[in-house]
Short mmCIF file of C-alpha atoms (C1' of nucleotides) in Angstrom, two decimals:
data_model
loop_
_atom_site.label_atom_id
_atom_site.label_comp_id
_atom_site.label_asym_id
_atom_site.label_seq_id
_atom_site.Cartn_x
_atom_site.Cartn_y
_atom_site.Cartn_z
CA MET A 1 215.87 -66.33 121.95
CA THR A 2 215.88 -67.83 125.49
CA LEU A 3 216.88 -65.97 128.53
CA ARG A 4 219.72 -67.60 130.09
CA LEU A 5 220.44 -66.56 133.90
CA PHE A 6 223.41 -67.58 136.32
CA ASP A 7 222.61 -70.21 138.56
CA THR A 8 224.35 -70.35 142.06
CA ALA A 9 223.60 -74.04 142.66
CA THR A 10 225.27 -75.35 139.74
CA ARG A 11 227.73 -71.91 139.32
CA SER A 12 226.82 -71.72 135.95
CA GLU A 13 224.67 -69.97 133.40
CA ARG A 14 221.32 -72.06 132.20
CA ASP A 15 218.50 -71.46 129.84
CA PHE A 16 215.56 -70.59 131.90
CA VAL A 17 212.57 -72.56 131.68
CA PRO A 18 209.78 -71.51 133.96
CA LEU A 19 207.92 -74.09 135.84
CA GLU A 20 204.61 -73.27 134.05
CA THR A 21 204.85 -71.75 130.94
CA GLY A 22 204.67 -67.87 131.15
CA LYS A 23 204.40 -67.63 134.65
CA VAL A 24 207.42 -67.22 137.22
CA GLY A 25 207.58 -67.56 140.66
CA ILE A 26 210.25 -65.49 142.69
CA TYR A 27 211.10 -65.51 146.33
CA LEU A 28 213.32 -62.86 147.12
CA CYS A 29 215.04 -62.43 150.43
CA GLY A 30 214.35 -59.31 152.22
CA PRO A 31 215.64 -57.11 154.79
CA THR A 32 215.46 -57.79 158.62
CA VAL A 33 214.17 -54.52 159.58
CA GLN A 34 216.20 -53.86 162.75
CA SER A 35 218.32 -50.50 161.59
CA SER A 36 218.00 -48.06 158.65
CA PRO A 37 218.21 -48.81 155.15
CA HIS A 38 221.93 -48.57 153.52
CA VAL A 39 222.26 -48.25 149.77
CA GLY A 40 223.76 -52.23 149.86
CA HIS A 41 220.43 -53.25 151.06
CA LEU A 42 219.16 -51.40 147.64
CA ARG A 43 221.32 -53.54 145.79
CA SER A 44 219.77 -56.66 145.62
CA ALA A 45 215.95 -55.24 145.33
CA VAL A 46 216.96 -53.33 142.22
CA ALA A 47 218.57 -56.17 140.84
CA PHE A 48 215.75 -58.08 141.14
CA ASP A 49 213.25 -55.46 140.47
CA VAL A 50 215.62 -55.37 137.13
CA LEU A 51 215.09 -59.07 136.68
CA GLN A 52 211.08 -59.29 137.43
CA ARG A 53 210.78 -56.47 134.83
CA TRP A 54 212.58 -57.98 132.04
CA LEU A 55 210.77 -61.09 133.08
CA GLU A 56 207.65 -59.03 132.17
CA ARG A 57 208.61 -57.45 129.39
CA SER A 58 209.59 -61.20 127.50
CA GLY A 59 206.12 -61.98 128.39
CA HIS A 60 205.87 -63.72 131.96
CA ASP A 61 203.67 -63.28 134.45
CA VAL A 62 206.02 -62.66 137.50
CA THR A 63 204.85 -63.14 141.22
CA MET A 64 207.34 -61.54 143.41
CA VAL A 65 207.39 -62.34 146.99
CA ARG A 66 209.65 -60.61 149.57
CA ASN A 67 209.31 -61.32 152.75
CA VAL A 68 209.91 -59.47 155.85
CA THR A 69 212.15 -60.55 159.02
CA ASP A 70 210.39 -58.66 161.75
CA ILE A 71 211.75 -60.70 164.68
CA ASP A 72 215.44 -62.05 165.43
CA ASP A 73 217.58 -61.32 168.20
CA LYS A 74 219.08 -58.43 167.18
CA THR A 75 215.86 -56.68 166.61
CA LEU A 76 215.13 -57.89 170.37
CA VAL A 77 218.09 -56.62 171.72
CA LYS A 78 218.17 -53.12 169.96
CA ALA A 79 214.73 -52.30 170.63
CA ALA A 80 215.26 -53.53 174.50
CA ASP A 81 217.94 -51.07 174.63
CA ALA A 82 215.84 -48.31 173.22
CA GLY A 83 213.11 -48.94 175.18
CA VAL A 84 210.83 -49.73 172.42
CA GLU A 85 208.53 -52.62 172.08
CA TRP A 86 210.20 -55.10 169.53
CA TRP A 87 207.17 -55.11 167.11
CA ALA A 88 207.21 -51.30 167.22
CA TRP A 89 210.78 -51.26 166.35
CA ALA A 90 210.67 -53.45 163.51
CA LEU A 91 207.54 -51.91 162.09
CA ARG A 92 209.26 -48.72 162.16
CA TYR A 93 212.12 -50.16 160.05
CA GLU A 94 210.01 -51.99 157.55
CA ARG A 95 208.46 -48.50 156.72
CA GLU A 96 211.75 -47.14 156.13
CA PHE A 97 212.93 -49.98 153.94
CA GLN A 98 209.48 -49.71 151.98
CA ALA A 99 210.20 -46.19 151.47
CA ALA A 100 213.87 -46.84 150.33
CA TYR A 101 212.64 -49.25 147.66
CA ALA A 102 210.07 -47.42 146.31
CA ALA A 103 211.84 -43.57 146.28
CA VAL A 104 214.37 -45.76 143.77
CA GLY A 105 211.48 -47.25 141.83
CA VAL A 106 211.32 -50.85 143.10
CA ARG A 107 207.96 -52.07 142.51
CA ALA A 108 205.94 -53.63 145.52
CA PRO A 109 205.89 -57.28 145.84
CA ALA A 110 202.83 -59.55 145.00
CA ALA A 111 203.29 -60.43 148.80
CA GLU A 112 205.43 -59.32 151.65
CA PRO A 113 204.69 -61.81 154.21
CA ARG A 114 206.24 -61.11 157.72
CA ALA A 115 208.10 -63.89 160.08
CA THR A 116 205.59 -63.30 162.52
CA GLY A 117 202.38 -63.71 160.16
CA HIS A 118 203.29 -67.06 159.61
CA ILE A 119 204.18 -69.14 162.87
CA PRO A 120 201.16 -71.82 162.03
CA GLU A 121 202.90 -72.53 158.65
CA ILE A 122 206.42 -72.38 160.44
CA ILE A 123 205.30 -74.57 163.42
CA ALA A 124 203.66 -77.27 160.69
CA LEU A 125 206.86 -77.24 159.31
CA VAL A 126 208.61 -78.05 162.00
CA GLN A 127 206.63 -80.36 162.98
CA ALA A 128 206.68 -82.29 159.83
CA LEU A 129 210.48 -82.12 159.86
CA VAL A 130 210.28 -83.39 163.66
CA ASP A 131 208.12 -86.39 162.88
CA ASN A 132 210.29 -87.75 160.03
CA GLY A 133 213.53 -87.36 161.77
CA HIS A 134 214.94 -84.78 160.32
CA ALA A 135 214.75 -82.75 163.73
CA TYR A 136 214.95 -83.21 167.39
CA GLU A 137 213.81 -81.13 170.29
CA LEU A 138 216.22 -80.01 173.16
CA ASP A 139 214.43 -77.90 176.49
CA GLY A 140 211.98 -76.53 173.99
CA SER A 141 213.98 -75.67 171.37
CA VAL A 142 214.13 -77.76 167.70
CA TYR A 143 217.14 -77.93 165.91
CA PHE A 144 217.81 -79.39 162.58
CA ASP A 145 220.20 -82.64 162.38
CA VAL A 146 222.19 -81.75 159.53
CA HIS A 147 223.55 -85.56 159.63
CA SER A 148 220.20 -86.70 158.75
CA PHE A 149 220.09 -84.97 155.55
CA PRO A 150 223.03 -86.67 152.92
CA ALA A 151 222.55 -83.65 150.56
CA TYR A 152 223.45 -80.77 153.28
CA GLY A 153 225.75 -78.49 152.07
CA ALA A 154 225.10 -79.05 148.06
CA LEU A 155 224.14 -75.50 147.62
CA THR A 156 227.31 -74.07 148.53
CA ARG A 157 229.45 -77.08 148.12
CA GLN A 158 230.66 -77.32 151.62
CA ALA A 159 231.99 -79.89 152.98
CA LEU A 160 230.10 -80.77 156.89
CA GLU A 161 233.68 -81.73 158.24
CA ASP A 162 235.37 -78.47 156.97
CA LEU A 163 232.91 -76.08 158.39
CA THR A 164 234.12 -73.77 161.40
CA PRO A 165 231.27 -74.28 164.16
CA ALA A 166 230.08 -71.28 165.29
CA PRO A 167 231.53 -70.12 167.79
CA ASP A 168 228.71 -68.80 170.09
CA ALA A 169 226.70 -72.06 169.32
CA PRO A 170 226.35 -74.57 172.59
CA ALA A 171 228.19 -77.23 171.22
CA ASP A 172 227.84 -79.35 174.22
CA ALA A 173 223.47 -79.32 173.66
CA LYS A 174 223.22 -79.80 170.57
CA ARG A 175 224.05 -83.17 168.63
CA ASP A 176 226.44 -81.34 166.35
CA PRO A 177 227.53 -77.81 166.56
CA ARG A 178 226.29 -77.20 162.79
CA ASP A 179 222.60 -78.00 163.37
CA PHE A 180 220.34 -75.11 163.60
CA ALA A 181 217.71 -73.65 165.34
CA LEU A 182 214.00 -74.16 163.78
CA TRP A 183 212.71 -73.05 166.82
CA LYS A 184 213.48 -71.34 169.96
CA ALA A 185 212.87 -71.61 173.27
CA HIS A 186 211.65 -68.73 174.82
CA LYS A 187 214.11 -67.08 177.32
CA ALA A 188 213.89 -65.19 180.34
CA GLY A 189 214.23 -61.52 180.19
CA GLU A 190 212.86 -61.39 176.76
CA PRO A 191 209.39 -59.86 176.06
CA GLU A 192 206.11 -62.29 176.27
CA THR A 193 205.12 -60.71 172.94
CA ALA A 194 208.17 -62.42 171.61
CA GLY A 195 206.79 -65.88 172.33
CA TRP A 196 204.45 -67.88 170.26
CA ASP A 197 202.75 -71.47 171.71
CA SER A 198 204.08 -74.24 170.03
CA PRO A 199 204.14 -78.43 170.82
CA TRP A 200 207.33 -77.64 172.12
CA GLY A 201 206.18 -74.91 174.92
CA ARG A 202 206.43 -70.94 174.29
CA GLY A 203 209.03 -69.88 171.72
CA ARG A 204 209.71 -68.25 168.31
CA PRO A 205 211.01 -69.32 164.97
CA GLY A 206 214.39 -69.52 163.76
CA TRP A 207 216.18 -67.32 161.13
CA HIS A 208 215.76 -70.01 157.95
CA ILE A 209 212.14 -71.62 158.55
CA GLU A 210 210.26 -68.48 157.96
CA CYS A 211 211.48 -68.62 154.39
CA SER A 212 211.05 -72.28 153.50
CA ALA A 213 207.38 -71.85 154.98
CA MET A 214 206.33 -68.40 153.67
CA ALA A 215 208.00 -69.84 150.11
CA ARG A 216 205.75 -72.92 150.21
CA ARG A 217 202.60 -71.22 151.52
CA TYR A 218 202.80 -68.23 148.68
CA LEU A 219 204.68 -69.67 145.72
CA GLY A 220 203.92 -73.59 146.14
CA ARG A 221 206.39 -76.54 147.08
CA GLU A 222 208.55 -76.02 143.76
CA PHE A 223 209.01 -72.36 142.22
CA ASP A 224 211.26 -70.65 139.76
CA ILE A 225 214.05 -68.68 141.40
CA HIS A 226 215.40 -67.99 145.03
CA GLY A 227 217.32 -64.71 145.25
CA GLY A 228 219.31 -62.70 147.62
CA GLY A 229 222.52 -61.09 148.44
CA LEU A 230 225.56 -62.88 147.60
CA ASP A 231 226.19 -63.31 151.38
CA LEU A 232 222.92 -65.27 152.38
CA ARG A 233 224.06 -67.95 150.26
CA PHE A 234 225.65 -69.92 153.75
CA PRO A 235 224.14 -70.32 156.19
CA HIS A 236 220.55 -68.76 155.25
CA HIS A 237 219.82 -70.38 152.04
CA GLU A 238 222.01 -73.68 152.70
CA ASN A 239 219.85 -74.21 155.72
CA GLU A 240 216.77 -73.20 153.94
CA GLN A 241 217.17 -75.48 151.10
CA ALA A 242 218.09 -78.51 153.45
CA GLN A 243 215.10 -77.97 155.49
CA SER A 244 212.76 -77.24 152.44
CA ARG A 245 213.70 -80.68 150.33
CA ALA A 246 213.82 -82.27 153.42
CA ALA A 247 210.32 -81.86 154.61
CA GLY A 248 210.20 -83.21 150.60
CA ASP A 249 209.58 -79.74 148.63
CA PRO A 250 211.41 -79.71 145.54
CA PHE A 251 212.00 -75.99 146.75
CA ALA A 252 213.73 -73.33 144.11
CA ARG A 253 214.56 -74.38 140.79
CA MET A 254 217.14 -72.14 140.61
CA TRP A 255 219.23 -70.02 142.86
CA MET A 256 220.19 -66.15 141.86
CA HIS A 257 222.34 -63.68 144.35
CA SER A 258 223.20 -60.38 144.13
CA ALA A 259 226.63 -59.00 144.86
CA TRP A 260 227.27 -56.77 147.62
CA VAL A 261 228.41 -52.41 147.82
CA THR A 262 232.32 -51.93 148.66
CA GLN A 263 233.92 -49.05 149.64
CA SER A 264 237.78 -49.45 148.99
CA GLY A 265 237.00 -52.81 148.10
CA ALA A 266 235.44 -53.93 151.91
CA LYS A 267 232.04 -54.79 151.96
CA MET A 268 229.65 -51.79 152.93
CA SER A 269 227.32 -53.61 155.64
CA LYS A 270 225.30 -52.87 159.01
CA SER A 271 228.04 -54.31 161.44
CA LEU A 272 231.12 -52.76 159.91
CA GLY A 273 229.35 -49.71 160.03
CA ASN A 274 230.24 -48.41 156.87
CA GLY A 275 226.46 -48.30 155.60
CA LEU A 276 225.80 -44.99 153.41
CA LEU A 277 222.22 -44.37 154.52
CA VAL A 278 219.72 -44.18 151.86
CA THR A 279 218.16 -40.97 153.36
CA GLU A 280 221.63 -39.25 153.37
CA VAL A 281 222.28 -39.94 149.45
CA LEU A 282 218.64 -39.33 148.62
CA ALA A 283 218.99 -35.88 150.50
CA HIS A 284 221.76 -35.12 147.79
CA TYR A 285 221.19 -37.17 144.88
CA PRO A 286 218.10 -37.47 142.52
CA ALA A 287 216.59 -40.96 143.31
CA PRO A 288 217.15 -42.49 139.65
CA ALA A 289 220.46 -41.61 139.23
CA LEU A 290 220.56 -43.88 142.93
CA ARG A 291 219.24 -46.41 140.92
CA LEU A 292 221.27 -45.87 138.09
CA ALA A 293 224.62 -46.39 140.31
CA LEU A 294 223.10 -49.50 141.82
CA ALA A 295 222.03 -50.90 138.66
CA GLN A 296 224.43 -50.15 135.79
CA VAL A 297 227.19 -52.84 137.38
CA HIS A 298 226.37 -56.17 136.86
CA TYR A 299 224.29 -57.46 139.51
CA ARG A 300 227.42 -60.08 139.95
CA SER A 301 229.87 -57.75 140.31
CA MET A 302 230.79 -56.07 143.22
CA LEU A 303 230.00 -52.37 142.99
CA GLU A 304 232.58 -50.19 144.07
CA TYR A 305 230.96 -47.03 145.59
CA SER A 306 233.09 -43.86 146.09
CA GLU A 307 232.23 -40.24 146.29
CA GLN A 308 232.49 -39.65 142.56
CA THR A 309 229.85 -42.72 142.08
CA MET A 310 227.06 -40.59 142.52
CA ASP A 311 228.66 -37.88 140.60
CA ASP A 312 229.01 -39.71 137.66
CA ALA A 313 225.48 -41.65 138.11
CA ALA A 314 223.59 -38.01 138.49
CA ALA A 315 225.54 -36.79 135.29
CA THR A 316 224.37 -39.97 133.44
CA TRP A 317 221.01 -39.37 134.65
CA ALA A 318 221.18 -35.76 133.49
CA ARG A 319 222.39 -36.65 130.00
CA LEU A 320 219.42 -39.27 129.68
CA ALA A 321 216.70 -37.58 130.87
CA GLY A 322 218.06 -34.36 129.08
CA PHE A 323 217.55 -36.30 126.01
CA VAL A 324 214.13 -37.23 126.62
CA VAL A 325 213.19 -33.81 127.38
CA ARG A 326 214.77 -32.25 124.56
CA ALA A 327 213.85 -35.32 122.07
CA SER A 328 210.09 -35.06 123.24
CA ASP A 329 209.87 -31.30 122.95
CA LYS A 330 210.94 -31.74 119.15
CA VAL A 331 208.85 -34.51 118.14
CA GLY A 332 206.26 -34.98 120.71
CA ALA A 333 206.03 -37.23 123.54
CA VAL A 334 205.69 -40.58 123.93
CA THR A 335 202.82 -43.01 125.55
CA PRO A 336 203.16 -45.44 128.49
CA GLU A 337 201.31 -48.23 125.73
CA GLN A 338 203.92 -47.06 123.29
CA VAL A 339 206.91 -47.71 125.57
CA GLY A 340 205.66 -51.11 126.81
CA ALA A 341 204.67 -51.87 122.75
CA ALA A 342 207.62 -50.91 121.06
CA PRO A 343 210.38 -53.68 119.75
CA LEU A 344 213.89 -53.09 121.58
CA PRO A 345 216.95 -53.38 119.40
CA GLU A 346 218.53 -56.59 119.16
CA PRO A 347 221.70 -55.89 120.85
CA PHE A 348 220.12 -54.71 123.65
CA VAL A 349 217.47 -58.05 123.98
CA ILE A 350 221.06 -60.33 123.65
CA ALA A 351 222.44 -58.68 126.51
CA MET A 352 219.52 -59.02 128.85
CA ASN A 353 219.13 -62.27 127.89
CA ASP A 354 222.93 -62.70 128.79
CA ASP A 355 222.26 -63.16 132.37
CA LEU A 356 221.13 -59.65 132.52
CA GLY A 357 223.74 -57.87 130.81
CA VAL A 358 223.08 -54.50 132.21
CA PRO A 359 226.09 -52.40 131.45
CA ARG A 360 226.12 -54.02 127.47
CA ALA A 361 222.52 -52.90 127.52
CA LEU A 362 223.19 -49.77 128.80
CA ALA A 363 226.01 -49.20 126.32
CA HIS A 364 223.25 -49.65 123.64
CA VAL A 365 221.22 -47.08 125.59
CA HIS A 366 224.01 -44.33 125.31
CA GLU A 367 224.73 -45.21 121.49
CA THR A 368 221.21 -44.85 120.69
CA VAL A 369 221.28 -41.35 122.63
CA ARG A 370 224.20 -40.49 120.79
CA ALA A 371 222.18 -41.07 117.60
CA GLY A 372 219.50 -39.27 118.64
CA ASN A 373 221.46 -36.03 119.45
CA ALA A 374 223.11 -36.42 116.61
CA ALA A 375 219.91 -36.50 114.81
CA PHE A 376 218.09 -33.65 116.74
CA THR A 377 221.14 -31.66 115.61
CA ALA A 378 220.68 -32.51 111.91
CA GLY A 379 217.01 -32.17 111.84
CA ASP A 380 216.08 -35.39 111.06
CA ASP A 381 212.92 -35.92 113.33
CA ALA A 382 212.54 -38.96 111.69
CA THR A 383 215.50 -40.77 113.43
CA LEU A 384 214.99 -38.64 116.44
CA ALA A 385 211.49 -40.13 117.23
CA SER A 386 212.49 -43.35 116.65
CA ALA A 387 215.73 -43.16 119.10
CA LEU A 388 213.33 -41.45 121.77
CA LEU A 389 210.94 -44.60 121.53
CA SER A 390 213.89 -46.57 121.58
CA VAL A 391 216.09 -45.27 124.61
CA ARG A 392 212.31 -44.84 126.42
CA SER A 393 211.34 -48.50 125.80
CA MET A 394 215.35 -49.98 126.94
CA LEU A 395 215.41 -47.73 129.67
CA ASP A 396 211.80 -48.87 130.83
CA VAL A 397 212.83 -52.64 131.57
CA LEU A 398 215.79 -50.92 133.57
CA GLY A 399 213.25 -49.01 135.82
CA LEU A 400 214.95 -45.87 134.44
CA ASP A 401 212.36 -44.49 131.68
CA PRO A 402 212.87 -40.43 132.72
CA GLY A 403 209.28 -40.14 131.44
CA ALA A 404 208.06 -42.73 133.78
CA PRO A 405 205.87 -41.54 136.16
CA GLU A 406 207.79 -42.37 139.15
CA TRP A 407 210.12 -40.15 138.02
CA ALA A 408 208.15 -36.99 137.46
CA GLY A 409 209.51 -34.26 139.11
CA ALA A 410 213.05 -35.47 139.25
CA GLY A 411 213.91 -32.93 136.37
CA ALA A 412 210.75 -33.51 134.29
CA GLY A 413 208.99 -30.32 134.89
CA SER A 414 205.56 -31.77 135.76
CA SER A 415 204.51 -30.88 138.81
CA ALA A 416 202.57 -27.84 140.13
CA ALA A 417 205.77 -26.30 142.00
CA MET A 418 207.59 -26.93 138.53
CA ALA A 419 204.79 -25.10 136.95
CA ALA A 420 204.82 -22.25 139.31
CA LEU A 421 208.57 -22.30 139.22
CA ASP A 422 208.54 -21.66 135.43
CA SER A 423 206.61 -18.83 135.15
CA MET A 424 208.64 -17.05 137.39
CA VAL A 425 211.77 -18.29 135.08
CA ARG A 426 210.47 -17.64 132.03
CA ALA A 427 210.21 -13.44 132.98
CA ASP A 428 214.11 -13.71 133.68
CA ILE A 429 214.24 -15.73 130.16
CA ASP A 430 212.72 -12.97 128.79
CA ALA A 431 214.04 -9.76 129.74
CA ARG A 432 217.77 -11.67 128.97
CA ALA A 433 216.17 -12.23 125.85
CA GLU A 434 216.14 -8.47 125.04
CA ALA A 435 219.00 -7.87 126.62
CA ARG A 436 220.75 -10.33 124.36
CA ALA A 437 218.85 -9.06 121.28
CA ALA A 438 220.33 -5.43 122.34
CA LYS A 439 223.63 -6.99 122.51
CA ASP A 440 223.85 -6.31 126.21
CA TRP A 441 226.07 -9.48 126.94
CA ALA A 442 226.82 -7.72 130.90
CA THR A 443 223.20 -8.03 131.43
CA ALA A 444 222.22 -10.98 129.95
CA ASP A 445 225.26 -12.77 131.65
CA ALA A 446 224.01 -11.61 135.11
CA ILE A 447 220.69 -13.08 135.04
CA ARG A 448 222.02 -16.06 133.71
CA ASP A 449 224.57 -16.31 136.70
CA ARG A 450 221.45 -14.87 139.11
CA LEU A 451 219.20 -18.11 137.95
CA ALA A 452 222.41 -20.55 138.29
CA ALA A 453 223.30 -19.17 141.64
CA ALA A 454 219.63 -20.13 142.70
CA GLY A 455 219.85 -23.56 141.09
CA ILE A 456 218.74 -23.09 137.61
CA VAL A 457 220.59 -23.83 134.72
CA VAL A 458 219.75 -21.98 131.38
CA GLU A 459 220.70 -23.07 128.01
CA ASP A 460 220.17 -21.35 124.83
CA GLY A 461 219.69 -23.55 122.10
CA ALA A 462 218.85 -23.16 118.37
CA ASP A 463 215.14 -23.75 118.75
CA GLY A 464 214.74 -21.74 121.75
CA VAL A 465 216.12 -21.16 125.81
CA ARG A 466 215.20 -23.91 128.26
CA TRP A 467 215.95 -23.63 131.84
CA SER A 468 216.30 -27.00 134.10
CA LEU A 469 217.22 -27.56 137.72
CA SER A 470 220.86 -28.30 138.05
CA VAL A 471 221.71 -31.52 139.95
CA ASP A 472 223.14 -31.46 143.19
CA ASP A 473 226.29 -33.25 144.77
"C1'" G B 1 241.44 -74.69 157.47
"C1'" G B 2 237.21 -75.35 154.09
"C1'" U B 3 234.28 -72.71 149.80
"C1'" G B 4 233.51 -68.65 146.06
"C1'" G B 5 235.19 -63.96 143.64
"C1'" A B 6 238.61 -60.57 141.78
"C1'" G B 7 242.92 -57.75 139.92
"C1'" U B 8 241.26 -53.98 132.72
"C1'" G B 9 243.73 -46.92 130.63
"C1'" G B 10 243.35 -41.00 135.58
"C1'" C B 11 238.30 -42.99 137.90
"C1'" C B 12 233.92 -46.72 136.91
"C1'" G B 13 233.52 -50.46 134.59
"C1'" A B 14 232.11 -54.35 130.29
"C1'" G B 15 234.33 -58.37 126.73
"C1'" A B 16 237.08 -63.15 127.19
"C1'" G B 17 242.00 -65.92 121.39
"C1'" G B 18 242.25 -61.96 115.82
"C1'" C B 19 238.27 -54.85 113.61
"C1'" G B 20 240.78 -51.54 121.71
"C1'" A B 21 231.73 -51.88 124.65
"C1'" G B 22 230.11 -47.69 127.17
"C1'" G B 23 230.27 -43.75 130.60
"C1'" C B 24 232.75 -39.72 133.68
"C1'" A B 25 237.35 -36.95 133.62
"C1'" G B 26 241.65 -35.01 129.73
"C1'" C B 27 242.87 -32.92 125.14
"C1'" G B 28 241.77 -30.95 120.07
"C1'" G B 29 237.93 -29.48 116.67
"C1'" C B 30 232.50 -27.41 115.33
"C1'" C B 31 228.41 -24.60 117.30
"C1'" U B 32 228.05 -20.09 120.80
"C1'" G B 33 228.45 -13.08 121.31
"C1'" C B 34 230.56 -16.18 126.03
"C1'" A B 35 228.67 -20.31 128.00
"C1'" A B 36 226.08 -24.59 128.62
"C1'" A B 37 224.32 -28.76 126.15
"C1'" G B 38 225.28 -31.42 122.03
"C1'" C B 39 228.21 -33.34 117.88
"C1'" C B 40 233.09 -34.94 115.46
"C1'" G B 41 237.98 -36.53 116.79
"C1'" U B 42 242.04 -38.27 120.30
"C1'" A B 43 245.75 -40.50 123.81
"C1'" U B 44 246.69 -43.68 127.94
"C1'" A B 45 245.04 -51.40 128.95
"C1'" C B 46 244.19 -55.80 130.37
"C1'" G B 47 248.31 -57.67 138.52
"C1'" U B 48 253.52 -60.40 137.87
"C1'" G B 49 256.79 -64.61 135.60
"C1'" G B 50 256.30 -68.46 132.10
"C1'" G B 51 253.88 -71.38 128.23
"C1'" U B 52 250.50 -72.80 124.14
"C1'" U B 53 249.35 -70.40 119.13
"C1'" C B 54 250.73 -67.17 113.16
"C1'" G B 55 248.08 -64.31 117.05
"C1'" A B 56 245.97 -63.94 124.17
"C1'" A B 57 243.15 -58.83 128.43
"C1'" U B 58 240.98 -63.78 126.80
"C1'" C B 59 243.81 -70.67 126.68
"C1'" C B 60 247.81 -73.46 130.01
"C1'" C B 61 251.27 -73.46 134.17
"C1'" A B 62 253.45 -70.95 138.41
"C1'" U B 63 253.26 -66.57 141.58
"C1'" C B 64 251.73 -61.75 143.90
"C1'" U B 65 247.78 -59.37 146.02
"C1'" C B 66 242.92 -57.94 147.17
"C1'" C B 67 237.89 -59.35 148.63
"C1'" A B 68 233.72 -62.45 150.91
"C1'" C B 69 231.53 -66.57 153.32
"C1'" C B 70 232.12 -70.30 156.96
"C1'" U B 71 228.75 -65.73 163.56
"C1'" C B 72 224.49 -61.62 162.14
"C1'" C B 73 224.55 -59.58 157.19
"C1'" A B 74 221.54 -57.23 150.86
#
RNA sequence: GGUGGAGUGGCCGAGAGGCGAGGCAGCGGCCUGCAAAGCCGUAUACGUGGGUUCGAAUCCCAUCUCCACCUCCA
C-alpha cells in the first residue's frame, strides 16, 4: 500500500516515491519572526508534523528542515519603531514561535536554519546565477532575470504577461518589473548590522534566496518534499524553484501546501489584524485541543475558526483522553513501545495513505473509542484492551495520544501537583461516599457542587468514583 | 485582468454515480438517589436552473455567491 500525496506542481495526487529508499527530506517554510504567532501559523506546522509522523510510522527516516526568516523589511521597520535591535527583535519572536510549536506537540525539526546564518551560501548561489546569466547587478542589488528562465511560472501556472507588476517595484530600474531581488543593497538609514559584504557591495539577502540556499545545504540539490502555506506558492515558491533550477539544482520533487485558517470565511492574517494569538487560546484551552482543532480538518481545506471551534475541540479531546484514562485504569496502561509497534487498523491506514486523510482517520478513531466504551460497559476487557492500544496508536500518529509524555498534565494527572491535589480531593470524595451511603443526598450533592465550583468534576462510575479537572472555556 | 479554490443537515466537517463518514448540539431511551460519563435509537443535506443515467451531492452545460494569490503573509 503506497502513500499518495497531492503535488501542487501537478495539481494531482501522486504516489510518493522517495529519492532514496527509506529516507525523506522535507523543507518547510517556517516563520518570518517579526510578530507573535497566531493559530493560523500553527496550521502548516501541525500539518507537516503529521506528515512527518506518518512517514516515520511507515518506516521512513525523515529529515525535516524548517527555516527561520530572521531578517526582512518588516523586521527592520518594526524593530526600529520599537527602538530595539532588529536581531534582538527577531530572536524574541523566534522564541515565541518555538514555544508555540512545542506547545501543540510539533516536534523540533532536524535543522532550523536562519537566513542570517547562511550568508556565504546565499552569496555563492547569487554569484552562480549572475555568472550563468540568470541574474544581473544594479546599483549594488542583484535581481533574477525572469525572462532568462523560460520555465518561470511553471509551479503556479502563471504566464509572465498576465502578472500584475508589484506596485511598489522600481519598475524603471529593473529590466522587468517582475524581476525579483536576490540581494538587496544596503540602504541609508538601515542598521550597519543589517548588512554583509558581498561582491556587489554591502547588502542583505532577498526573501526567496535563503530557502534555495539552505535547502541545498541541508537536503542537497534535489530533495523530496517542499512544503509551506498556500499563500507562499506565489511568488515565494515560484521564485525559489526558478532560481534553484536556474542554478542547476533539480530542487523539490514534490510541493505540498496547507490551506489557511479563516474567520467568517476570511483568511486569518497578520496584516488583517484578525489573528488569534496562540498564547490567548492556550490560556483558555488545553494545548492538545488546539492541535486537534488544527489537525482534524484536511490540510488542504480551509479551516473555519469560530468561537465554537475550540469548545468543540476541547470536548472531543476530553472524550478521547477520558477513554484512555478510564480504559487504562481498567485493563492496564499501554507502554510507548506498544503504542509505536501496534498494527494500525486498515481503515486508518487507507485514509492516511490517501493524501493524509486525517478526517476519515479520526472517524475511525471515534468508532474505535465507541466500541471500546461499549466493551467497558459490557465488561469485555479483552476487547477494551485492544481498543485502547488501537486508539492510542492511531492518535500517536496524529500527535494526539493522550498517554504521550507531551500531554502529561493535560488532564492525565501525573504531575506532583496533580498527586497533591488528588489527596485533597480524595478526602472530599470519601466524605461524600459516607453521605451517599447514609442516603444523605443533600450533603453529597453539596460536596460535589463545591468541587465543581473549584473546577473539579466528580463522576460516579460502576467501578468507583473518579475526578478530573473540568475543561476551561 | 490572470491563476487557483470553495458552496453538504442547527454548527464543524468527510465523501465523490446506487447501503445518508465522523464529531458537537437536539430529541427519545438505558444506566444513575439525582447528575456526569458512557451506551442504544432518531430527525434535518448536498448554492440555483437545465441535461446525461434505471439511478447524481457525486458526471455534463449554464448560472449565482464567496474566498485566496498575483505586494508582506502559514
